[in-house]
C-alpha positions as MATLAB code, in Angstrom:
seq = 'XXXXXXXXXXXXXXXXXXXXXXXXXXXXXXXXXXXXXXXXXXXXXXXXXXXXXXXXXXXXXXXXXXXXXXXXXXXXXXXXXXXXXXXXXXXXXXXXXXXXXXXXXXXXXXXXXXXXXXXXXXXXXXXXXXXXXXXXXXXXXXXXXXXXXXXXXXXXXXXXXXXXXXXXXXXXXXXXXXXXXXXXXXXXXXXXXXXXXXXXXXXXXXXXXXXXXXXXXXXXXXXXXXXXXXXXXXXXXXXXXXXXXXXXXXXXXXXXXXXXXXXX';
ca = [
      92.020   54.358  113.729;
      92.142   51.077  115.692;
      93.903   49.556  112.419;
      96.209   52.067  111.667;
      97.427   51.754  115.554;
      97.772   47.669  114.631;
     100.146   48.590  111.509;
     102.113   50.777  113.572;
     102.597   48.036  116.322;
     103.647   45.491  113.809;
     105.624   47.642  112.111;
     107.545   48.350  115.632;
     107.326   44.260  116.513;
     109.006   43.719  113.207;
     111.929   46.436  113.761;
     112.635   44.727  117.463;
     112.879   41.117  115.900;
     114.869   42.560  112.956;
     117.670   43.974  115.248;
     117.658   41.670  117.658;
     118.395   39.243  114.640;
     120.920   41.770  113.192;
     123.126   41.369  116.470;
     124.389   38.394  115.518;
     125.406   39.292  111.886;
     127.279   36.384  110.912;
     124.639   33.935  112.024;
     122.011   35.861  110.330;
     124.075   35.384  107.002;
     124.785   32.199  107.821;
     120.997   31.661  108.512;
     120.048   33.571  104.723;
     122.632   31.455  102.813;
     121.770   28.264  104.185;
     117.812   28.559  103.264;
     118.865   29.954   99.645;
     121.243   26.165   99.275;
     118.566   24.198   99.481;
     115.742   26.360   97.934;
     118.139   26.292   95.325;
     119.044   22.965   95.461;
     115.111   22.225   94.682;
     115.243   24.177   91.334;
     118.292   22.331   90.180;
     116.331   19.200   90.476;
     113.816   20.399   88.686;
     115.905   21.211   86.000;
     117.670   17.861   86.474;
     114.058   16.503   85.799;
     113.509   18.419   82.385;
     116.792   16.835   81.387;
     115.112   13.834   80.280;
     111.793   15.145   79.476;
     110.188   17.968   77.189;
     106.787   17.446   79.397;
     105.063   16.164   82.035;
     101.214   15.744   81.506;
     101.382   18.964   78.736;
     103.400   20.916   81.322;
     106.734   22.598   79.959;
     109.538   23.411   82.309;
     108.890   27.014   81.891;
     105.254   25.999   83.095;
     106.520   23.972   86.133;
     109.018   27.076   87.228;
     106.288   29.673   87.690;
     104.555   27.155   89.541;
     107.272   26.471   91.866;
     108.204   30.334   92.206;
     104.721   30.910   92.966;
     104.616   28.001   96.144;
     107.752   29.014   97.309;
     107.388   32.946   97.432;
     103.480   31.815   98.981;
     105.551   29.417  101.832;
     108.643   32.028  102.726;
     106.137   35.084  103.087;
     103.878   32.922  105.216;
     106.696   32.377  107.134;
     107.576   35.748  107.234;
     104.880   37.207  108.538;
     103.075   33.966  110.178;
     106.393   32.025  111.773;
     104.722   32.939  115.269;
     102.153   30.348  114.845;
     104.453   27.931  114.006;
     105.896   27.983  117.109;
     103.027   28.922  119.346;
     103.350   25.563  121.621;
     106.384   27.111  122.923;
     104.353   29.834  124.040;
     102.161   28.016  125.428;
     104.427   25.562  127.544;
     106.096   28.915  128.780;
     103.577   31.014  129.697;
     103.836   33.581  127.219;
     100.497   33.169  126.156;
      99.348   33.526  129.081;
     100.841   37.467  129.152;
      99.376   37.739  125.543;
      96.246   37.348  126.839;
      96.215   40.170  129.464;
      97.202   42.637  127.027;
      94.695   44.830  125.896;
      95.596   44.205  121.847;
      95.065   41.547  119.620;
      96.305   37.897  120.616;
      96.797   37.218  116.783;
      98.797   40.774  116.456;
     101.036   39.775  119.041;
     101.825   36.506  117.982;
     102.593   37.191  114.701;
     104.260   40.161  115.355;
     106.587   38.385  118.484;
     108.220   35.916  115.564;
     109.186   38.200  112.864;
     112.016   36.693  111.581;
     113.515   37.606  108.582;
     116.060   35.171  108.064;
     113.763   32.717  106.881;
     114.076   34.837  103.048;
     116.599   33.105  101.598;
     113.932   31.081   99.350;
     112.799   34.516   98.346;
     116.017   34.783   95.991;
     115.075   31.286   94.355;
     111.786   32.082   93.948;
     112.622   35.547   92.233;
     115.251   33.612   89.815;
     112.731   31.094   89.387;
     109.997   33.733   88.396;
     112.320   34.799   85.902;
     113.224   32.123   83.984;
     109.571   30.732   84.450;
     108.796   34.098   82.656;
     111.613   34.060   79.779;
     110.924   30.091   79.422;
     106.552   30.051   79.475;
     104.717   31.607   76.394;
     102.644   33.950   78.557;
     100.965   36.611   77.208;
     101.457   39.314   80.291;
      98.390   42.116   80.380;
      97.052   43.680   83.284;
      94.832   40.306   84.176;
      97.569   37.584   84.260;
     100.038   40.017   86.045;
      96.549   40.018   88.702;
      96.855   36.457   88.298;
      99.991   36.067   89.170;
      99.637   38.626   92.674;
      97.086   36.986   93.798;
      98.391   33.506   93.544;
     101.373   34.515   95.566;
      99.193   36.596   97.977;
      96.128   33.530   97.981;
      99.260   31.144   98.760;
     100.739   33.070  101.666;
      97.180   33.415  103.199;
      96.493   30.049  102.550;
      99.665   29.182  104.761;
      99.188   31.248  107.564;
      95.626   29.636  107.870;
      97.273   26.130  107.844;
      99.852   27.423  110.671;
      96.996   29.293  112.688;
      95.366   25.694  112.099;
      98.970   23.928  113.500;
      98.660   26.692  116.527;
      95.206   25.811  117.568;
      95.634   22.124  118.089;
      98.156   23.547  121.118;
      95.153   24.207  123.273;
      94.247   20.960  122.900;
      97.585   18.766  123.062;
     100.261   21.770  124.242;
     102.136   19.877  121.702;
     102.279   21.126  118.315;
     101.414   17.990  115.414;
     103.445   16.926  112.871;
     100.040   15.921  110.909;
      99.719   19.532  110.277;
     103.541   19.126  108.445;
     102.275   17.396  105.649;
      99.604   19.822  104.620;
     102.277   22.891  104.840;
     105.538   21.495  104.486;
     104.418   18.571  102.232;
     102.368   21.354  100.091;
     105.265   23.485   99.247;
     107.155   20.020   98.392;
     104.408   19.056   96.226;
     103.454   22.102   95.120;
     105.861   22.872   93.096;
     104.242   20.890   90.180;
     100.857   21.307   89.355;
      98.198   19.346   91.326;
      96.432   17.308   88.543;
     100.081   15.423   87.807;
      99.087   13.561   91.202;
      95.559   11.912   89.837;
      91.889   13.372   90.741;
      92.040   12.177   93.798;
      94.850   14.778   95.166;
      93.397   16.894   92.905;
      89.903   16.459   94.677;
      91.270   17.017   98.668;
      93.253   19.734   97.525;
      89.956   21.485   96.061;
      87.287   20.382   98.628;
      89.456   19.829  102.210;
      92.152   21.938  101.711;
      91.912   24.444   98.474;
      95.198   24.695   97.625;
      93.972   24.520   93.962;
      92.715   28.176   93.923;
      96.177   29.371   94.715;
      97.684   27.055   92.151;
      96.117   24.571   89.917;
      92.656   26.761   88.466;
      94.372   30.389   88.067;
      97.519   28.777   86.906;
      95.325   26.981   84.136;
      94.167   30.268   83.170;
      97.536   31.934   83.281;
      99.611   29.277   81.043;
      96.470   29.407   78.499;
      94.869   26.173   78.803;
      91.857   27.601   79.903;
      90.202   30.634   78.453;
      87.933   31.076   81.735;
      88.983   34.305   83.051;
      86.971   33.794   86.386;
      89.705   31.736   87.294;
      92.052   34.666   87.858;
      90.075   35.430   90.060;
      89.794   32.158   92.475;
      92.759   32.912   94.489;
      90.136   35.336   96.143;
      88.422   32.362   97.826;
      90.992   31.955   99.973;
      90.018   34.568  102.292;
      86.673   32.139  103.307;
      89.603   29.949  103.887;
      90.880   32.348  106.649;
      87.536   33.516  107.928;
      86.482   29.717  108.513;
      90.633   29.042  110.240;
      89.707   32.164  112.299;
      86.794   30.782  113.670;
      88.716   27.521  114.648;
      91.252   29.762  116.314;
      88.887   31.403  118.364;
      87.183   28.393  119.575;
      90.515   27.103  120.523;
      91.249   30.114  122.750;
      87.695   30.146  124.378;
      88.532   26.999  125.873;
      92.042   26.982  126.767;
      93.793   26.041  130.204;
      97.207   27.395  131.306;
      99.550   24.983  131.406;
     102.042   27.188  133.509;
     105.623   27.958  132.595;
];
């Protein structure tokens, strides 16, 4: 019961940020064309890139397109749904977290659900172009376990980002400033990302597997999905991700138990 009352608040958060955002029509447009430039702008370098190779380390450009749909759908949902914790030291320097915490709901529930703003889907329309010439390019076999494969990567990815930004939020308690170190492991991932991670030498290939995994949402299933593997249990590594939240969660939490107003 208690979840089904949670859905129904976000669902009514999300609603009040969507017409709020709706006012202002022409900025909202404005907003949705402007992400989908330079998403787009990305994919033509890519395909600049291809120009003057067939491959890079065995990897087609039909390989290196489902890649990069699959980051960049992961990235805008996480913003989507997460953006809140991006800007939760703006809550914090103006007391709104303060408020949060007298209400009798969830403090994660009302952050998220305070920032949904969907004008950050312009990627989305890349990615989906993308994910379709990654498809018509790659020599995928689809059945029902690499169209899994493919869900969960883009579900394991989004996760994965809203850890990292629940990870960005909780450094607030402790500086009131948000970090720009935290930039490098969300914004520089979805840069990155959109290649696979063994192009960038074991090392990178090591952090991203052991400190930060974003290897089960990308570099293991995606093995399995272009056929260079024939380990299926990879399809199913995306899953790890949630030990990846549980373990962010706790962080979080820790965070809160020791945090001091700042005041507005």
């Amino acid at each position: 019961m208690k979840m089904k009352e949670n859905i129904k608040l976000y669902i009514k958060y999300a609603s009040v940020c969507t017409q709020s955002v709706m006012e202002y029509k022409l900025s909202f447009l404005l907003m949705i064309t402007a992400r989908f430039i330079l998403a787009f702008c990305e994919l033509i370098a890519i395909k600049f890139l291809f120009s003057g190779f067939t491959q890079i380390k065995g990897y087609t450009y039909g390989d290196v397109l489902l890649c990069f749909s699959v980051v960049q759908m992961s990235f805008t949902f996480a913003e989507l749904f997460g953006n809140g914790f991006k800007v939760f030291s703006g809550m914090v320097k103006g007391g709104e977290f303060d408020r949060m915490m007298v209400r009798p709901r969830s403090l994660i529930l009302q952050i998220i659900g305070s920032r949904f703003e969907v004008g950050r889907t312009g990627p989305l329309l890349t990615a989906l172009i993308t994910l379709v010439l990654g498809i018509r390019y790659s020599q995928i076999t689809w059945n029902v376990i690499t169209v899994w494969t493919m869900a969960a990567m883009i579900i394991g990815g989004m996760l994965l980002f809203i850890g990292l930004f629940m990870l960005e939020a909780t450094f607030c308690f402790f500086s009131i400033e948000d970090t720009s170190l935290m930039n490098v492991l969300t914004y520089g991932a979805k840069t990155h990302g959109k290649y696979p991670i063994d192009i960038y030498g074991k090392g990178i290939l090591r952090f991203c597997t052991y400190v930060i995994p974003y290897t089960l949402i990308q570099y293991y299933p995606l093995q399995f999905l272009l056929g260079k593997t024939h380990n299926w249990y990879l399809a199913f590594y995306p899953l790890g991700i949630i030990v990846f939240l549980f373990i962010c969660n706790f962080i979080w939490r820790f965070g809160v138990k020791r945090y001091k107003s700042c005041g507005s």
